[in-house]
């Protein structure tokens, strides 16, 4: 049964009520695809698996559900029409691959619920990565797109991609790893211009615990997102765990909406070698002791990003249930 616009906007609140005020987001997709044998050293990153090994994507989604996740993020972070066209796919096939990212998550949910003795609510969040993720040149981690990329450039880049993902029927749109103010504004304007009623969350990344990676003010960017009618949650992703607590405190000052956090492992990404480099300051295994601290500080939706795994999600779920 199709949901009304009002029912759609309440899906996150419903999930939080069902779980007693918290919910678990899944963890790193690319990490697990690699662990299952996928080669993703490619400009398309994990979205390459949409046409090379879709069954692995479905398996990883299912692994996260079995670990305790209540929200699955689709394999569309780096999936763009422009990226697929550059690999020789037609417009029609490129759009079909975007839809497939949602379909695979839905299939995993259906498989899990068929064998799950206790039915529970599971949401599908269609990932929208930044323009920098499409460039695959590291600019998603700096927010520096150069002087020739304007608000209109970004809106036209994302427009059809966003429409196709929405048409596929996810419960949410996840604008992830947002690196700058201009892309935040582009997303907000696109939602309105395209008359989209699917709820959305906005997740920013930070490398200093104060601003987002471009140096733009987190408070300013978060306020832009908070003003969006579609926005049902705001927060932080792909950010070292050591910065999360202070960022949650900052977010509580600008929004009354649920705050979400899904940090990375604390490692840094080398865009030239296309690999993660270990760094000091925490790891995915260190999440559990901080989960309840982050929850008490104001975060209600908690998961993991790059280099986290089902074990990370299992530890998060156990901690929130009072087992750690």
Coordinates of C-alpha atoms in Angstrom, one line a residue:
X1 CA 0.0 0.0 0.0
X2 CA 1.4 3.4 -1.0
X3 CA 2.0 5.8 1.9
X4 CA 0.6 9.3 2.0
X5 CA 3.1 12.2 2.1
X6 CA 2.4 12.6 5.9
X7 CA 2.9 8.9 6.5
X8 CA 6.2 9.0 4.6
X9 CA 7.5 12.0 6.7
X10 CA 6.9 10.0 9.9
X11 CA 8.8 6.9 9.0
X12 CA 11.9 7.8 11.1
X13 CA 9.8 8.9 14.1
X14 CA 7.8 5.6 13.9
X15 CA 11.1 3.6 13.8
X16 CA 12.5 5.4 16.8
X17 CA 9.2 4.9 18.8
X18 CA 9.2 1.2 18.0
X19 CA 12.8 0.8 19.2
X20 CA 12.5 3.0 22.3
X21 CA 14.2 6.1 21.0
X22 CA 17.1 4.7 19.0
X23 CA 17.7 2.8 15.7
X24 CA 20.8 1.2 14.1
X25 CA 22.0 2.2 10.6
X26 CA 24.1 -0.3 8.7
X27 CA 27.8 -0.1 8.2
X28 CA 30.4 0.2 5.4
X29 CA 29.2 -1.4 2.1
X30 CA 32.4 -1.2 0.1
X31 CA 34.4 -2.8 2.9
X32 CA 32.1 -5.8 3.0
X33 CA 31.9 -6.1 -0.7
X34 CA 35.7 -6.3 -0.8
X35 CA 35.7 -8.9 2.0
X36 CA 33.4 -11.0 -0.1
X37 CA 35.7 -10.9 -3.0
X38 CA 34.6 -7.9 -5.1
X39 CA 37.2 -5.7 -6.8
X40 CA 36.0 -2.1 -6.4
X41 CA 39.2 -0.2 -7.3
X42 CA 37.3 1.7 -9.8
X43 CA 35.9 5.2 -10.3
X44 CA 32.5 3.7 -9.8
X45 CA 33.6 2.2 -6.5
X46 CA 30.9 0.0 -4.9
X47 CA 28.4 0.9 -7.6
X48 CA 30.4 -1.1 -10.0
X49 CA 29.0 -4.2 -8.3
X50 CA 25.5 -3.2 -9.5
X51 CA 26.4 -4.7 -12.8
X52 CA 29.3 -7.1 -11.9
X53 CA 28.1 -8.9 -8.8
X54 CA 24.6 -7.6 -7.6
X55 CA 24.1 -10.8 -5.6
X56 CA 27.0 -9.7 -3.3
X57 CA 25.3 -6.4 -2.6
X58 CA 22.1 -8.2 -1.6
X59 CA 24.2 -10.6 0.6
X60 CA 25.9 -7.7 2.4
X61 CA 22.6 -5.9 3.0
X62 CA 21.3 -9.2 4.5
X63 CA 24.4 -9.5 6.7
X64 CA 23.8 -6.1 8.2
X65 CA 20.1 -6.9 8.9
X66 CA 21.2 -10.0 10.7
X67 CA 23.7 -7.9 12.7
X68 CA 20.9 -5.7 14.0
X69 CA 20.6 -2.8 11.5
X70 CA 17.1 -1.3 11.0
X71 CA 18.1 1.0 8.1
X72 CA 19.8 -0.2 4.9
X73 CA 21.6 2.4 2.7
X74 CA 21.6 1.5 -0.9
X75 CA 24.6 0.9 -3.2
X76 CA 24.1 4.2 -5.1
X77 CA 26.5 6.5 -3.3
X78 CA 28.8 6.6 -6.3
X79 CA 26.2 5.5 -8.8
X80 CA 25.4 8.3 -11.2
X81 CA 23.9 8.5 -14.7
X82 CA 26.9 10.4 -15.9
X83 CA 29.3 7.8 -14.5
X84 CA 27.5 4.9 -16.1
X85 CA 27.2 6.7 -19.4
X86 CA 31.0 7.1 -19.4
X87 CA 31.3 3.3 -19.1
X88 CA 29.2 2.8 -22.3
X89 CA 25.8 2.2 -20.7
X90 CA 22.8 3.8 -22.3
X91 CA 20.6 6.3 -20.5
X92 CA 18.0 3.7 -20.0
X93 CA 20.4 1.1 -18.7
X94 CA 22.0 3.8 -16.4
X95 CA 18.7 4.6 -14.9
X96 CA 17.9 0.9 -14.5
X97 CA 21.1 0.4 -12.5
X98 CA 20.1 3.2 -10.1
X99 CA 16.7 1.5 -9.6
X100 CA 18.5 -1.8 -9.0
X101 CA 20.3 -0.3 -6.1
X102 CA 17.0 0.2 -4.3
X103 CA 15.6 -3.1 -5.5
X104 CA 18.5 -5.1 -4.1
X105 CA 18.0 -3.5 -0.6
X106 CA 14.3 -4.2 -0.8
X107 CA 15.0 -7.9 -1.8
X108 CA 17.3 -8.2 1.2
X109 CA 14.7 -6.8 3.5
X110 CA 12.1 -9.2 2.1
X111 CA 14.4 -12.2 2.5
X112 CA 15.2 -11.2 6.1
X113 CA 11.6 -10.7 7.1
X114 CA 10.5 -14.0 5.7
X115 CA 12.8 -15.9 8.1
X116 CA 12.8 -13.4 11.0
X117 CA 10.5 -14.8 13.8
X118 CA 10.0 -11.3 15.3
X119 CA 8.9 -8.8 12.6
X120 CA 10.4 -5.4 12.9
X121 CA 10.4 -2.2 10.8
X122 CA 13.3 -1.9 8.4
X123 CA 13.8 1.2 6.3
X124 CA 15.5 1.6 2.9
X125 CA 17.5 4.8 2.4
X126 CA 18.6 5.6 -1.1
X127 CA 22.1 7.0 -1.0
X128 CA 23.0 10.2 -2.9
X129 CA 26.7 10.8 -2.9
X130 CA 28.2 14.2 -3.7
X131 CA 29.4 15.5 -7.0
X132 CA 32.9 15.0 -5.7
X133 CA 32.2 11.2 -5.3
X134 CA 31.4 11.1 -9.1
X135 CA 34.7 12.9 -9.9
X136 CA 36.6 10.3 -7.9
X137 CA 39.4 12.7 -7.4
X138 CA 39.2 13.2 -3.6
X139 CA 37.2 16.4 -3.8
X140 CA 34.3 14.7 -1.9
X141 CA 36.8 14.9 1.1
X142 CA 37.6 18.6 0.5
X143 CA 34.4 20.1 -1.0
X144 CA 36.6 22.0 -3.5
X145 CA 35.0 21.7 -6.9
X146 CA 36.7 24.7 -8.5
X147 CA 35.3 28.0 -9.5
X148 CA 33.3 26.8 -12.5
X149 CA 31.0 24.5 -10.6
X150 CA 27.9 26.5 -9.7
X151 CA 24.6 25.8 -7.8
X152 CA 23.0 25.2 -11.2
X153 CA 25.7 22.8 -12.2
X154 CA 25.1 20.7 -9.2
X155 CA 21.3 20.8 -9.5
X156 CA 21.5 19.6 -13.1
X157 CA 24.0 16.9 -12.2
X158 CA 21.8 15.4 -9.5
X159 CA 18.3 16.1 -10.9
X160 CA 17.5 13.0 -12.9
X161 CA 19.5 10.7 -10.6
X162 CA 17.4 11.9 -7.7
X163 CA 14.1 11.5 -9.6
X164 CA 15.0 7.9 -10.6
X165 CA 15.9 6.9 -7.1
X166 CA 12.7 8.3 -5.7
X167 CA 10.7 6.6 -8.4
X168 CA 12.2 3.3 -7.2
X169 CA 10.3 3.7 -4.0
X170 CA 12.8 3.9 -1.1
X171 CA 11.6 5.0 2.4
X172 CA 14.2 7.7 2.6
X173 CA 16.7 9.7 0.6
X174 CA 20.1 9.8 2.2
X175 CA 22.2 12.8 1.2
X176 CA 25.6 11.6 2.4
X177 CA 29.1 12.9 3.0
X178 CA 27.9 16.4 2.1
X179 CA 31.2 18.4 1.8
X180 CA 30.1 22.0 1.3
X181 CA 27.3 24.6 1.6
X182 CA 26.6 24.9 -2.1
X183 CA 25.7 21.2 -2.5
X184 CA 23.5 21.4 0.6
X185 CA 21.6 24.2 -1.0
X186 CA 21.4 22.3 -4.3
X187 CA 19.7 19.3 -2.6
X188 CA 17.2 21.4 -0.8
X189 CA 16.2 23.3 -3.9
X190 CA 16.0 20.1 -6.0
X191 CA 13.6 18.5 -3.5
X192 CA 11.3 21.4 -3.9
X193 CA 11.7 21.9 -7.7
X194 CA 11.0 18.2 -8.4
X195 CA 8.0 18.1 -6.0
X196 CA 9.5 15.2 -4.1
X197 CA 7.6 14.1 -1.0
X198 CA 10.0 11.3 0.0
X199 CA 11.6 12.2 3.4
X200 CA 15.4 12.8 3.4
X201 CA 18.3 13.0 5.8
X202 CA 21.3 15.2 5.4
X203 CA 24.7 13.8 6.6
X204 CA 27.8 16.0 6.6
X205 CA 31.4 15.0 6.9
X206 CA 34.0 16.8 9.0
X207 CA 37.8 16.6 9.4
X208 CA 38.2 18.9 12.4
X209 CA 35.2 18.4 14.6
X210 CA 33.9 21.9 14.0
X211 CA 33.2 22.6 10.4
X212 CA 32.4 20.4 7.4
X213 CA 35.3 19.3 5.2
X214 CA 35.2 22.4 2.9
X215 CA 35.6 24.7 5.9
X216 CA 32.0 25.8 5.6
X217 CA 30.1 26.2 8.9
X218 CA 28.4 23.1 10.1
X219 CA 25.9 25.3 11.9
X220 CA 25.1 27.2 8.7
X221 CA 24.9 24.1 6.5
X222 CA 22.8 22.2 9.1
X223 CA 20.4 25.1 9.4
X224 CA 19.9 25.1 5.6
X225 CA 19.0 21.3 5.8
X226 CA 16.8 21.9 8.9
X227 CA 14.7 24.4 7.0
X228 CA 13.9 21.8 4.3
X229 CA 10.4 20.4 4.4
X230 CA 11.6 16.9 3.5
X231 CA 14.3 16.8 6.1
X232 CA 13.5 14.2 8.8
X233 CA 17.0 13.8 10.3
X234 CA 20.4 15.6 10.2
X235 CA 23.8 14.5 11.2
X236 CA 27.3 13.3 10.5
X237 CA 28.9 10.5 8.5
X238 CA 32.3 9.4 7.2
X239 CA 34.0 11.3 10.0
X240 CA 36.6 10.0 12.6
X241 CA 35.0 8.7 15.8
X242 CA 37.1 11.1 17.9
X243 CA 35.1 14.1 16.5
X244 CA 31.6 12.7 16.9
X245 CA 30.7 13.8 20.4
X246 CA 31.4 17.5 19.8
X247 CA 29.7 17.4 16.5
X248 CA 26.5 16.0 18.1
X249 CA 26.5 18.8 20.6
X250 CA 26.8 21.3 17.8
X251 CA 23.9 19.7 16.0
X252 CA 21.6 19.8 19.0
X253 CA 21.9 23.6 18.9
X254 CA 20.5 23.9 15.4
X255 CA 17.8 21.2 15.1
X256 CA 15.0 19.5 17.0
X257 CA 14.9 16.7 14.4
X258 CA 16.5 13.3 15.1
X259 CA 20.3 13.4 14.9
X260 CA 22.1 10.6 13.0
X261 CA 25.8 9.6 13.2
X262 CA 27.6 7.0 11.3
X263 CA 31.4 7.5 11.6
X264 CA 34.1 5.9 9.6
X265 CA 36.9 3.7 11.2
X266 CA 39.2 6.7 11.7
X267 CA 41.3 5.9 8.7
X268 CA 41.9 8.3 5.8
X269 CA 41.4 7.6 2.1
X270 CA 44.1 8.0 -0.5
X271 CA 42.2 9.0 -3.7
X272 CA 45.3 8.3 -6.0
X273 CA 45.9 4.8 -4.7
X274 CA 42.2 4.2 -4.0
X275 CA 42.9 2.7 -0.6
X276 CA 42.5 3.4 3.1
X277 CA 45.4 4.4 5.2
X278 CA 45.5 3.6 8.9
X279 CA 45.8 6.6 11.2
X280 CA 45.8 7.1 15.0
X281 CA 42.7 8.1 16.9
X282 CA 40.2 5.2 17.0
X283 CA 38.9 2.3 15.0
X284 CA 35.6 0.6 14.3
X285 CA 36.3 -1.8 17.1
X286 CA 36.4 1.1 19.5
X287 CA 32.8 2.1 18.8
X288 CA 31.0 0.2 21.5
X289 CA 32.2 2.1 24.5
X290 CA 31.1 5.4 23.0
X291 CA 27.8 4.5 21.5
X292 CA 25.8 5.2 24.6
X293 CA 27.7 8.4 25.2
X294 CA 26.8 9.5 21.7
X295 CA 23.2 8.5 22.3
X296 CA 23.0 10.4 25.6
X297 CA 24.5 13.5 23.9
X298 CA 21.6 13.5 21.4
X299 CA 22.2 11.0 18.6
X300 CA 19.3 8.6 18.0
X301 CA 20.3 7.0 14.7
X302 CA 23.7 5.4 14.9
X303 CA 25.7 3.2 12.5
X304 CA 29.0 3.0 10.7
X305 CA 30.5 4.3 7.5
X306 CA 33.7 3.4 5.6
X307 CA 35.7 0.5 7.0
X308 CA 33.1 -0.6 9.5
X309 CA 31.5 -4.0 9.3
X310 CA 28.6 -6.2 10.5
X311 CA 30.6 -6.7 13.7
X312 CA 30.6 -3.0 14.2
X313 CA 26.9 -2.8 13.8
X314 CA 26.4 -5.8 16.0
X315 CA 28.4 -4.0 18.8
X316 CA 26.4 -0.8 18.3
X317 CA 23.1 -2.7 18.5
X318 CA 24.3 -4.6 21.6
X319 CA 25.4 -1.4 23.3
X320 CA 22.0 0.4 22.6
X321 CA 20.2 -2.6 24.0
X322 CA 22.2 -2.3 27.2
X323 CA 24.5 -5.2 26.6
X324 CA 27.7 -3.2 26.5

